[in-house]
Amino acid sequence: MERLVNLNVVDEIGVVSIDNPPVNALSQVVREQLRECLQHAKSDSLVKAIVIVCQGSTFVAGADIREFDQPLTQPHLPDVLDAIENSKKPVIAALHGFVLGGGLELALACHSRVALQDTVLGLPEVSLGLIPGAGGTQRLVRLCGPLTAVDLVIAGNRITAFQAQALGLVDRCVESDIQTKAIELAKYLIHTNQPWGRTRDLSITPFNADEFEQKTSMLLRKKVGEQAPRAALQAINAALTMPFDEGMACERSLFIERRQSDQAKALRYVFFAERALISRTRRLAARGSAASIQKVAVIGSGTMGSGIAICMANAGLNVILIDVQDAALQRGVKVVDDYYRDALGKGRITEQESTDRRDLILPSSSMEAVIDADLVIEAVFEDMDVKRQVFRQLDVLCRDDAILATNTSYLDVEEIADCTNRPQRILGMHFFSPAPVMKLLEIVQTTLTDTAVLAAVLGLAQRLGKVAVTVGVCDGFVGNRLLAAREKEAMFLLEEGALPEEIDRVMRSFGFPIGPFELRDMAGVDVAWRNRQGRFPQLSEREQRCDWVDKLYAAGRLGQKTGSGFYRYEEGSRRAVPDTWLSNLLEQHRSQFNIVRRNITDKEIEERCLYAMINEAAWLMENDIVENAGDIDLVWIHGYGFPRYKGGLTYCADRIGLNQVADSLKRYNPSAGKELSAFLSSRKSFHDN
Ligand code: 3HC
């Protein structure tokens, strides 16, 4: 059998070395061989102490997630870790790279831990719908106290080696030669008769119970709908109230229950969808040169433009923020200044970083400033004529090898590219607001976009730390197209008798952070109105009739910014208050069109909103707008708050069954038949290839 774990005796030290690339995951074979090597080391009289070290770029980054869809196999990790902890010879963990999940649990079972300075440690199990399943909660509470356990286990925070040392989780931090330093520590322990012992025997140091209570309830409030953080708290409480073995049994049974839960399955799906996207991005990016982009010009210094400039500066790029209107430019500069002042005030960056990054952004009111930019991102008003005018200018002013991108959120990128002499160097870079915070970036590739151009921009997206999803040209791309489908169905529901607050409540209880009408008020009714104006001739008769957006716009109710939209807002508050203005408007509409209001159940609201989106997702697949269905899920998870623990839209659709979705759509709206995507009615699933 392939050797993934080896034992070498160096002087009196048994060095157990794990070599299971890429991340030394604790697969069944690794667990088996680790146990075997430990037994040999324990029974070898020449070995006085044991060091566990990993080959490659990282220590153990966790259990092997690919095994979680299969039944549990022996040896179980807790048993292997017990064997380590009960060793009569001290066992030292030599940490580097990522020490995550089962990897940190392995380290906790050792008697001492030494880490390279840049090591990252954490228990990310909750992000996979799990809790630590090999003593992580029980040992961490004993070693570092329950407050640290809450940070790592429930919040899923990662910490640096220095932070871990301050918390008593790591005994020594070293600059280099981790294996040598760990061997030195092992020798020191055995030759100086230093006391060493089992983590399980430590008693829990007194802690502030009120702080513990406050911290956990604050965290759990943020994790509405997620089951794993609640199970994690149960396991931490078991550590606080039970003897070690009982606490371990409690943790294990919670872990096994979580492992087979629907939420854990959905989160595993998202984990692998993200990994698949990352490796496709890396592969494609390798075909171009991201390093060729050093200087970026951003045209338009509104919220999006200044946010994009900040993203670029945060990644160390030189930026020219251009706005030909002086007043707008000054507002943009203020947004940038406020951002860095705030980040510094909140301790997110140092004074030096704040100054350095701020200095990378140079404002200019002249379009000529684009002259030596490698990449220009246009973020002006969302209007085709305005954008085409800007691109014509850019085409004349920019270097021939410059890449030109538009930040449009729904306009036809091909039509924009068409007015230049370099359509092959043009693409869309659709950032989400607030740009420095939101991870998602839709990269819109036209039929003419050069592969090397796409590759360079994907490489840049990696530098920016974005989840970059490449999409094709269509109205609204992936994100806003699905949003429009949901909004359209929500408008029909209003016409039939539902109220905005009912629809928003149902969507929030599904797991969205905000409902469609609250979102519309936040994003601006004027944005929807403008979009509607542009597409009015293509709208169906019913869409034209459901004209609340036009009426709100005419009444100056543009959303939160004007104090009213679908809801009203008290002065200085963002809390949406249901408004009789709107319910009266809906009543008038129904009586005008002889529509009898009916009671609509929550189930119908949820199904109609979701199924309309699923139908649109099927259209995206049918028209090759995305390469695979997982990308649709990632766009909505990272850009629109689709609950990650539900796996994403197409994942949910497969669970429901595409036939069932199609049948329901037809049942709810018999005339919807012609709008049904062929993909939806002909395929069994989004994910069968
Ligand atoms: N199991 C199986 N495969 C894993 C894995 C794991 N725990 N972690 C990463 N991989 C795979 C990835 O799928 C990817 O495979 P691919 O090349 O075929 O796409 C490959 O390893 C490299 O991963 P990344 O591209 O993500 O590499 P990075 O260097 O960017 O990141 C990392 C490395 C930070 C370790 C990141 O992969 C990560 O966060 N992994 C998950 C860590 C985790 O969640 N651990 C806890 C697992 S649950 C557990 O331990 C339960 C325990 O309590 C019993």
XYZ file of C-alpha atoms and ligand atoms in Angstrom:
743
model
C 0.000 0.000 0.000
C 1.116 3.545 -0.750
C 2.923 5.042 2.256
C 1.323 8.311 3.330
C 2.760 8.295 6.850
C 6.317 7.308 7.704
C 8.356 6.879 10.853
C 12.044 7.814 10.989
C 14.100 7.710 14.106
C 16.443 10.707 14.393
C 18.688 10.336 17.459
C 16.156 9.416 20.136
C 13.209 11.063 18.448
C 10.618 9.214 16.384
C 9.626 11.556 13.580
C 6.198 10.646 12.229
C 5.807 12.353 8.907
C 2.485 12.737 7.066
C 2.702 13.130 3.304
C -0.762 13.230 1.764
C -0.877 16.104 -0.726
C -2.339 18.578 -1.338
C -3.438 19.375 2.240
C -2.494 16.255 4.271
C -6.159 15.496 4.934
C -6.750 12.765 7.496
C -8.148 10.116 5.161
C -8.789 6.554 6.358
C -5.352 5.458 5.053
C -3.620 8.340 6.851
C -5.405 7.518 10.118
C -4.497 3.835 9.760
C -0.833 4.518 9.018
C -0.592 7.231 11.664
C -1.826 4.762 14.286
C 0.626 2.135 13.033
C 3.620 4.515 13.112
C 2.676 5.642 16.607
C 2.539 2.061 17.809
C 6.012 1.403 16.390
C 7.401 4.566 17.911
C 5.858 3.785 21.277
C 7.251 0.257 21.333
C 10.707 1.177 20.029
C 12.935 1.463 23.088
C 15.331 3.757 21.199
C 12.560 6.335 20.783
C 12.161 8.637 23.768
C 9.836 11.239 22.255
C 7.730 11.602 19.121
C 7.372 14.518 16.695
C 4.461 14.696 14.233
C 5.303 16.749 11.173
C 3.823 17.183 7.703
C 5.399 17.322 4.258
C 4.433 19.915 1.663
C 2.999 23.358 2.128
C 0.801 22.645 5.111
C 0.179 20.659 8.269
C -3.090 18.667 8.314
C -5.898 20.933 7.034
C -8.625 18.662 8.390
C -10.453 15.412 7.972
C -10.863 14.272 4.364
C -14.105 15.981 3.378
C -14.548 13.622 0.430
C -15.125 10.758 2.889
C -18.073 12.469 4.559
C -20.557 11.128 2.031
C -19.528 7.576 2.901
C -20.125 5.564 6.086
C -17.616 6.092 8.904
C -14.575 3.847 8.647
C -12.069 2.667 11.218
C -9.822 3.686 12.762
C -11.894 6.602 13.937
C -9.983 9.822 14.443
C -10.855 10.201 18.164
C -9.311 6.768 18.819
C -6.101 7.648 16.982
C -5.917 10.921 18.919
C -6.532 9.093 22.202
C -3.578 6.872 21.367
C -1.445 10.000 20.909
C -2.620 11.639 24.100
C -2.156 8.464 26.159
C 1.394 7.926 24.896
C 3.933 7.460 27.684
C 6.431 9.287 25.508
C 5.803 12.983 24.841
C 4.365 13.782 21.420
C 5.127 17.168 19.864
C 3.185 18.623 16.932
C 5.305 20.589 14.427
C 2.887 23.010 12.790
C 3.109 24.954 9.552
C 0.732 26.216 6.866
C -2.887 25.507 7.768
C -3.780 23.658 10.963
C -7.498 23.268 10.554
C -10.317 21.064 11.796
C -9.050 17.539 12.470
C -5.523 18.939 12.026
C -5.942 21.223 15.025
C -7.605 18.404 16.933
C -4.546 16.273 16.226
C -2.323 19.075 17.533
C -4.492 19.439 20.636
C -4.080 15.755 21.458
C -0.280 16.160 21.384
C 1.559 17.146 24.545
C 3.210 20.204 23.095
C 2.907 22.337 19.958
C 5.505 24.346 18.097
C 4.524 26.438 15.078
C 6.101 28.386 12.255
C 5.244 32.066 12.612
C 2.955 32.230 9.600
C 0.868 29.211 10.561
C -2.920 29.665 10.518
C -5.019 27.705 12.991
C -8.764 27.164 13.184
C -11.749 24.896 13.567
C -13.817 25.696 10.458
C -16.208 22.738 10.885
C -19.293 24.973 11.306
C -18.704 26.288 7.798
C -19.258 22.696 6.650
C -22.375 22.267 8.804
C -20.379 20.192 11.311
C -18.769 20.514 14.684
C -15.300 19.248 15.562
C -15.658 15.491 15.898
C -12.378 14.375 17.457
C -12.183 16.167 20.778
C -11.663 19.684 19.441
C -14.333 21.224 21.621
C -13.402 19.241 24.738
C -9.648 19.781 24.588
C -9.770 23.404 23.454
C -12.047 24.383 26.346
C -9.600 22.726 28.764
C -6.498 24.230 27.183
C -7.656 27.764 26.359
C -11.021 28.262 28.064
C -14.571 28.467 26.712
C -14.313 32.051 25.383
C -11.581 31.043 22.963
C -13.585 27.943 22.089
C -16.556 30.146 21.170
C -14.362 32.247 18.852
C -12.846 29.267 17.113
C -15.633 26.711 17.151
C -18.850 28.758 16.880
C -17.592 31.840 15.027
C -15.152 29.685 13.022
C -12.411 32.338 13.382
C -8.911 31.528 12.196
C -5.952 32.713 14.253
C -2.251 33.238 13.645
C 0.501 31.329 15.409
C 1.292 34.380 17.566
C -2.339 34.699 18.636
C -2.387 30.971 19.350
C 0.734 31.356 21.480
C -0.853 34.193 23.445
C -3.874 31.953 24.081
C -1.700 29.049 25.262
C -2.642 26.943 22.258
C 0.876 26.955 20.837
C 3.913 26.639 23.104
C 6.556 28.076 20.795
C 6.606 30.128 17.604
C 9.658 29.775 15.388
C 10.849 31.505 12.251
C 12.065 28.504 10.249
C 13.120 24.817 10.274
C 9.986 23.595 11.982
C 11.039 19.950 12.109
C 14.446 20.732 13.644
C 12.881 23.079 16.194
C 10.275 20.488 17.148
C 13.000 17.863 17.611
C 14.937 20.342 19.796
C 11.829 20.885 21.913
C 11.313 17.118 22.202
C 14.923 16.665 23.376
C 14.566 19.515 25.826
C 11.463 17.886 27.311
C 13.080 14.506 27.786
C 16.513 15.694 28.936
C 15.398 18.325 31.406
C 12.555 16.234 32.789
C 10.130 19.043 32.030
C 6.589 18.258 33.095
C 4.291 17.454 30.232
C 0.833 16.013 30.295
C -2.464 15.285 28.671
C -4.761 18.114 27.625
C -7.732 16.090 28.884
C -6.402 16.294 32.459
C -6.300 20.101 32.565
C -8.948 21.756 34.646
C -10.898 24.602 33.117
C -9.666 27.973 34.307
C -12.343 30.282 35.759
C -14.009 32.454 33.127
C -16.561 35.230 32.938
C -19.893 33.434 32.537
C -21.745 36.632 31.534
C -19.266 37.342 28.758
C -19.602 33.743 27.573
C -23.379 34.076 27.527
C -23.328 37.416 25.680
C -20.805 36.270 23.130
C -22.637 33.065 22.275
C -26.059 34.666 22.019
C -24.686 37.481 19.847
C -23.069 34.952 17.517
C -26.091 32.695 17.337
C -28.315 35.659 16.503
C -26.125 36.244 13.449
C -26.354 32.607 12.389
C -30.102 32.338 12.011
C -31.168 29.063 10.436
C -27.777 27.373 10.833
C -27.845 24.238 12.968
C -24.120 23.576 13.404
C -23.282 26.607 15.599
C -26.016 25.546 18.018
C -24.661 21.995 18.153
C -21.172 23.455 18.703
C -22.452 25.365 21.711
C -23.948 22.148 23.088
C -20.548 20.459 22.768
C -18.789 23.377 24.506
C -21.359 23.226 27.304
C -20.683 19.488 27.597
C -16.992 20.298 28.096
C -17.954 22.710 30.858
C -20.298 20.381 32.674
C -19.220 16.784 32.030
C -16.165 14.652 32.704
C -13.874 14.362 29.676
C -15.061 10.961 28.402
C -18.725 11.897 28.650
C -18.039 15.209 26.940
C -16.227 13.335 24.156
C -19.192 10.988 23.693
C -21.553 13.952 23.524
C -19.363 15.763 20.972
C -19.051 12.629 18.859
C -22.768 11.945 18.700
C -23.462 15.580 17.763
C -20.756 15.363 15.092
C -22.223 12.172 13.582
C -25.707 13.669 13.560
C -24.400 16.817 11.839
C -22.283 14.842 9.357
C -25.371 13.290 7.794
C -27.591 16.369 8.061
C -29.016 18.064 4.983
C -27.234 21.303 5.896
C -23.833 19.568 6.041
C -24.462 17.919 2.657
C -25.428 21.266 1.146
C -22.372 22.994 2.627
C -20.069 20.265 1.327
C -21.563 20.789 -2.101
C -20.792 24.533 -1.848
C -17.255 23.798 -0.621
C -16.522 21.690 -3.693
C -18.346 24.093 -6.052
C -16.039 26.849 -4.775
C -12.961 24.681 -5.131
C -14.001 23.758 -8.686
C -14.454 27.433 -9.555
C -11.097 28.339 -8.002
C -9.228 25.678 -9.918
C -10.922 26.638 -13.223
C -10.041 30.287 -12.529
C -6.432 29.389 -11.756
C -6.156 27.273 -14.898
C -7.552 30.011 -17.107
C -5.631 32.792 -15.370
C -2.417 30.920 -16.114
C -3.066 31.579 -19.815
C -2.638 35.326 -19.342
C -0.559 37.714 -17.330
C -2.203 39.358 -14.347
C 1.126 41.061 -13.647
C 0.571 43.051 -16.845
C -2.101 44.974 -14.910
C -0.367 47.439 -12.594
C -2.160 50.674 -13.252
C -5.927 50.909 -13.294
C -8.103 53.850 -14.240
C -11.664 53.962 -12.928
C -14.085 56.214 -14.794
C -16.874 57.611 -12.639
C -16.412 58.369 -8.955
C -19.861 57.439 -7.657
C -20.409 54.747 -5.028
C -19.348 51.965 -7.398
C -16.407 53.791 -8.967
C -14.846 54.843 -5.679
C -15.508 51.387 -4.198
C -13.750 49.742 -7.146
C -10.805 52.143 -6.761
C -10.512 51.088 -3.098
C -10.532 47.375 -4.056
C -7.662 47.976 -6.461
C -5.623 50.019 -3.990
C -6.165 47.384 -1.305
C -4.518 44.903 -3.666
C -1.558 47.257 -4.135
C -2.428 48.604 -7.594
C -2.002 52.201 -8.703
C -5.371 53.776 -9.418
C -6.516 56.924 -11.159
C -10.051 57.810 -10.163
C -11.497 59.916 -12.942
C -14.630 62.013 -12.975
C -15.036 64.936 -15.335
C -17.426 66.611 -12.905
C -15.417 68.238 -10.140
C -18.132 68.048 -7.500
C -18.649 64.320 -8.161
C -14.891 63.744 -8.014
C -14.676 65.482 -4.640
C -17.515 63.278 -3.350
C -15.664 60.197 -4.591
C -12.441 61.306 -2.911
C -14.378 61.773 0.320
C -15.772 58.224 0.050
C -12.189 56.944 -0.295
C -10.906 59.052 2.621
C -13.808 58.010 4.845
C -13.268 54.369 4.001
C -9.597 54.412 5.063
C -10.311 56.514 8.149
C -13.006 54.053 9.175
C -10.850 50.970 8.476
C -8.050 52.483 10.565
C -10.450 53.462 13.356
C -11.819 49.932 13.506
C -8.295 48.511 13.648
C -8.675 46.619 10.347
C -5.521 48.202 8.935
C -2.473 49.932 10.367
C -1.746 53.644 10.004
C 0.979 52.816 7.491
C -1.333 50.619 5.419
C -4.009 53.293 5.490
C -1.594 55.939 4.197
C 0.069 53.678 1.642
C -3.178 52.445 0.154
C -4.841 55.835 0.168
C -1.829 57.274 -1.635
C -2.234 54.750 -4.436
C -5.478 56.457 -5.516
C -4.971 59.645 -7.512
C -8.041 61.677 -8.462
C -8.273 63.342 -11.850
C -10.937 65.310 -13.691
C -9.391 64.658 -17.074
C -10.149 61.657 -19.271
C -6.615 62.016 -20.687
C -5.353 60.521 -17.436
C -6.220 57.056 -18.812
C -3.324 57.345 -21.213
C -0.945 54.904 -19.507
C -3.506 52.687 -17.743
C -3.253 48.929 -18.264
C -6.899 48.452 -17.388
C -9.752 50.941 -17.465
C -12.980 50.193 -15.613
C -15.945 52.315 -16.590
C -18.454 52.882 -13.776
C -20.597 55.712 -15.106
C -24.360 56.118 -15.275
C -26.240 52.933 -16.316
C -27.266 54.152 -19.763
C -26.209 52.613 -23.058
C -25.665 55.922 -24.889
C -23.586 57.364 -22.050
C -21.482 54.220 -21.832
C -20.893 54.018 -25.573
C -19.787 57.621 -25.592
C -17.254 56.898 -22.834
C -15.934 53.828 -24.656
C -15.501 55.746 -27.905
C -13.362 58.229 -26.020
C -11.406 55.498 -24.257
C -10.735 53.747 -27.541
C -8.999 56.883 -28.806
C -7.129 57.768 -25.612
C -5.988 54.388 -24.251
C -2.923 52.397 -25.228
C -3.661 49.742 -27.849
C -2.853 46.978 -25.384
C -5.032 48.365 -22.588
C -8.004 46.324 -21.434
C -11.325 48.163 -21.227
C -13.981 46.920 -18.828
C -17.492 48.056 -18.039
C -19.077 47.718 -14.630
C -22.562 47.580 -16.109
C -24.949 45.444 -14.091
C -27.267 44.449 -16.917
C -26.523 46.238 -20.217
C -25.298 44.418 -23.343
C -21.484 44.383 -23.171
C -21.275 43.392 -26.821
C -23.164 46.522 -27.834
C -20.746 48.587 -25.740
C -17.712 46.848 -27.256
C -19.124 47.312 -30.714
C -18.458 51.055 -30.732
C -14.700 50.553 -30.366
C -11.953 49.265 -32.631
C -10.838 46.743 -30.022
C -13.846 44.585 -29.124
C -11.484 41.701 -28.335
C -9.993 43.711 -25.431
C -13.346 44.508 -23.873
C -15.296 42.693 -21.186
C -17.584 43.320 -18.240
C -16.401 43.477 -14.633
C -19.574 43.619 -12.613
C -18.684 44.476 -9.014
C -21.272 44.350 -6.237
C -21.891 47.097 -3.742
C -20.106 47.803 -1.429
C -17.282 46.784 -3.758
C -14.508 46.513 -1.119
C -16.679 44.146 0.942
C -18.629 42.009 -1.512
C -16.696 38.959 -2.672
C -18.532 38.435 -5.916
C -17.304 39.628 -9.280
C -19.176 38.685 -12.459
C -16.762 38.741 -15.365
C -18.701 39.132 -18.577
C -17.067 37.617 -21.602
C -18.388 38.581 -25.033
C -18.084 36.333 -28.082
C -15.100 38.453 -29.134
C -13.224 38.791 -25.835
C -9.669 37.527 -26.243
C -8.755 34.557 -24.022
C -5.577 36.297 -22.832
C -7.622 39.357 -21.823
C -10.070 37.209 -19.867
C -7.151 35.352 -18.290
C -5.417 38.579 -17.192
C -8.619 39.872 -15.600
C -9.235 36.535 -13.850
C -5.692 36.737 -12.486
C -6.440 40.249 -11.270
C -9.644 39.001 -9.625
C -7.535 36.479 -7.703
C -5.271 39.288 -6.514
C -8.350 41.199 -5.383
C -9.513 38.125 -3.425
C -12.798 37.988 -5.339
C -14.986 35.019 -6.196
C -14.864 35.587 -9.944
C -17.554 33.905 -12.001
C -17.217 34.133 -15.772
C -20.558 34.618 -17.476
C -21.769 35.233 -21.000
C -23.674 38.218 -22.322
C -27.395 38.374 -21.556
C -29.690 40.868 -19.923
C -28.715 41.074 -16.215
C -26.071 38.337 -16.574
C -26.575 35.720 -13.845
C -27.182 37.676 -10.640
C -29.520 40.425 -11.747
C -31.305 38.214 -14.235
C -32.394 35.866 -11.441
C -33.205 38.859 -9.266
C -35.451 40.254 -11.997
C -37.209 36.891 -12.338
C -37.942 36.844 -8.611
C -39.030 40.468 -8.610
C -41.371 39.901 -11.538
C -43.075 36.992 -9.756
C -43.239 39.012 -6.534
C -45.029 41.819 -8.431
C -47.600 39.295 -9.729
C -48.114 38.093 -6.165
C -48.824 41.691 -5.116
C -51.429 41.939 -7.837
C -53.124 38.735 -6.675
C -53.321 39.780 -3.045
C -49.999 39.404 -1.172
C -48.381 42.372 0.550
C -44.676 43.321 0.283
C -44.173 42.582 3.986
C -45.602 39.063 3.560
C -43.366 38.261 0.619
C -40.323 39.701 2.385
C -41.094 37.726 5.545
C -41.373 34.464 3.600
C -38.089 35.095 1.765
C -36.345 35.966 5.007
C -37.631 32.844 6.682
C -36.287 30.875 3.718
C -32.899 32.260 4.758
C -32.316 35.418 2.708
C -30.984 38.300 4.810
C -33.479 40.667 3.193
C -36.680 40.329 1.184
C -37.165 41.449 -2.461
C -39.062 44.653 -1.642
C -36.739 45.660 1.190
C -33.892 45.073 -1.252
C -35.583 47.148 -3.950
C -36.015 50.045 -1.528
C -32.367 49.734 -0.552
C -31.038 49.559 -4.119
C -33.379 52.314 -5.339
C -36.757 52.268 -7.076
C -35.257 54.625 -9.679
C -32.784 51.916 -10.742
C -35.661 49.493 -11.363
C -37.650 52.224 -13.111
C -34.783 53.039 -15.475
C -34.258 49.379 -16.271
C -38.003 48.974 -16.853
C -38.071 51.958 -19.197
C -35.272 50.443 -21.268
C -37.045 47.088 -21.545
C -40.644 48.290 -21.640
C -41.427 47.133 -25.194
C -40.231 43.618 -24.326
C -42.307 43.340 -21.163
C -45.375 41.099 -21.198
C -48.799 42.657 -21.004
C -49.068 41.634 -17.362
C -45.664 43.073 -16.489
C -46.628 46.362 -18.116
C -49.872 46.350 -16.144
C -48.124 45.709 -12.797
C -46.669 49.174 -12.850
C -46.064 49.893 -9.159
C -42.469 50.844 -9.895
C -43.638 53.549 -12.329
C -46.144 54.851 -9.800
C -43.604 54.887 -6.960
C -41.130 56.686 -9.208
C -43.708 59.286 -10.252
C -44.536 59.881 -6.585
C -40.848 60.433 -5.770
C -40.822 57.314 -3.567
C -37.381 56.109 -4.614
C -36.728 53.868 -1.604
C -34.718 54.300 1.586
C -32.900 57.362 0.251
C -36.144 59.362 -0.033
C -37.759 57.964 3.125
C -40.308 55.897 1.230
C -40.655 53.348 -1.537
C -42.529 50.073 -1.170
C -42.276 50.843 2.552
C -41.870 54.015 4.530
C -38.902 54.821 6.759
C -38.789 56.991 9.859
C -36.248 59.810 9.772
C -32.733 58.324 10.144
C -33.999 54.732 10.278
C -33.608 51.896 7.799
C -36.427 49.849 9.283
C -39.068 49.168 6.652
C -42.534 50.076 7.905
C -45.551 48.766 5.927
C -47.367 51.654 4.306
C -51.079 52.037 3.569
C -50.086 54.214 0.593
C -48.980 51.068 -1.163
C -51.784 48.780 0.006
C -54.303 51.396 -1.187
C -52.528 51.571 -4.534
C -52.773 47.790 -4.857
C -56.482 47.866 -3.962
C -57.156 50.518 -6.603
C -55.251 48.487 -9.143
C -57.259 45.345 -8.411
C -60.560 47.142 -8.665
C -59.459 48.815 -11.907
C -58.678 45.423 -13.458
C -61.483 43.475 -11.728
C -59.073 41.280 -9.834
C -60.520 39.605 -6.748
C -57.990 39.583 -3.971
C -57.254 36.097 -2.607
C -55.338 34.766 0.357
C -51.960 33.492 -0.690
C -50.180 30.957 1.503
C -46.546 31.256 2.549
C -45.859 28.024 0.679
C -47.156 29.502 -2.568
C -45.124 32.682 -2.094
C -41.939 30.702 -1.450
C -42.471 28.292 -4.317
C -43.406 30.902 -6.871
C -40.482 33.193 -6.052
C -37.960 30.358 -6.008
C -39.322 28.411 -8.945
C -39.338 31.494 -11.146
C -35.641 31.840 -10.383
C -35.018 28.157 -11.037
C -36.682 28.487 -14.419
C -34.393 31.404 -15.218
C -31.352 29.428 -14.008
C -32.382 26.693 -16.440
C -32.518 29.305 -19.204
C -28.953 30.370 -18.303
C -27.766 26.773 -18.657
C -29.672 26.243 -21.876
C -28.052 29.336 -23.378
C -24.525 28.568 -22.132
C -24.338 31.773 -20.115
C -22.452 29.856 -17.412
C -20.151 26.897 -17.722
C -21.774 24.952 -14.946
C -24.702 25.107 -12.558
C -22.499 25.470 -9.479
C -21.510 28.932 -10.738
C -25.127 30.091 -10.550
C -25.254 28.964 -6.941
C -22.032 30.782 -6.097
C -23.252 34.027 -7.674
C -26.334 34.025 -5.505
C -24.562 32.890 -2.344
C -21.800 35.490 -2.624
C -23.743 38.343 -4.193
C -27.316 38.100 -2.972
C -27.231 36.268 0.373
C -28.732 32.959 -0.756
C -28.424 30.846 2.419
C -25.210 28.913 1.999
C -26.496 26.106 4.204
C -29.166 25.406 1.571
C -26.502 24.803 -1.052
C -27.676 27.319 -3.659
C -30.516 27.631 -6.128
C -29.720 24.780 -8.531
C -28.756 22.504 -5.636
C -32.194 23.151 -4.077
C -33.835 22.649 -7.467
C -32.301 19.196 -7.807
C -33.504 18.269 -4.340
C -37.058 19.344 -5.257
C -36.889 17.697 -8.678
C -37.003 19.639 -11.922
C -40.238 17.935 -13.029
C -41.898 18.996 -9.854
C -40.701 22.593 -10.350
C -41.994 22.629 -13.929
C -45.349 21.140 -12.905
C -45.784 23.644 -10.088
C -44.940 26.566 -12.355
C -47.605 25.419 -14.805
C -50.116 24.852 -12.011
C -49.586 28.303 -10.515
C -49.771 29.950 -13.877
C -51.212 27.826 -16.696
C -50.133 30.385 -19.261
C -46.532 30.198 -17.993
C -46.051 27.102 -20.150
C -44.508 29.076 -22.971
C -42.051 30.739 -20.588
C -40.781 27.426 -19.262
C -37.202 26.718 -20.141
C -36.730 23.604 -22.276
C -33.879 22.663 -19.971
C -36.261 22.549 -17.017
C -38.798 20.364 -18.736
C -36.304 18.038 -20.391
C -33.568 17.507 -17.792
C -33.694 15.513 -14.583
C -31.200 17.640 -12.743
C -28.899 20.646 -13.021
C -25.940 18.530 -12.057
C -26.115 15.361 -14.161
C -23.584 15.841 -16.904
N -10.484 17.272 2.492
C -10.369 16.928 1.194
N -9.881 17.727 0.243
C -9.497 18.950 0.621
C -9.587 19.396 1.945
C -10.109 18.503 2.915
N -10.206 18.820 4.217
N -9.142 20.670 2.013
C -8.758 20.999 0.767
N -8.971 19.962 -0.062
C -8.653 19.899 -1.495
C -9.422 20.909 -2.318
O -10.683 20.396 -2.686
C -8.491 21.119 -3.500
O -8.695 20.018 -4.346
P -8.562 20.196 -5.953
O -7.136 20.607 -6.178
O -8.940 18.864 -6.475
O -9.531 21.282 -6.317
C -7.113 20.975 -2.889
O -7.296 20.292 -1.643
C -6.408 22.281 -2.610
O -7.305 23.106 -1.879
P -7.410 24.668 -2.158
O -7.445 24.925 -3.605
O -8.541 25.149 -1.334
O -6.018 25.150 -1.576
P -5.677 26.500 -0.848
O -4.229 26.460 -0.632
O -6.286 27.663 -1.539
O -6.424 26.414 0.584
C -7.069 25.336 2.637
C -6.050 25.406 1.484
C -7.087 26.647 3.421
C -6.651 24.211 3.530
C -8.475 25.124 2.060
O -8.438 24.067 1.134
C -9.508 24.772 3.093
O -10.027 25.650 3.750
N -9.817 23.476 3.234
C -10.855 23.018 4.137
C -10.375 22.970 5.552
C -11.447 22.441 6.452
O -12.602 22.810 6.360
N -11.066 21.549 7.361
C -11.999 20.947 8.276
C -12.518 19.675 7.700
S -13.782 18.950 8.683
C -12.943 18.175 9.906
O -11.754 18.284 9.989
C -13.786 17.361 10.836
C -13.034 16.950 12.034
O -13.445 17.707 13.135
C -13.269 15.505 12.355
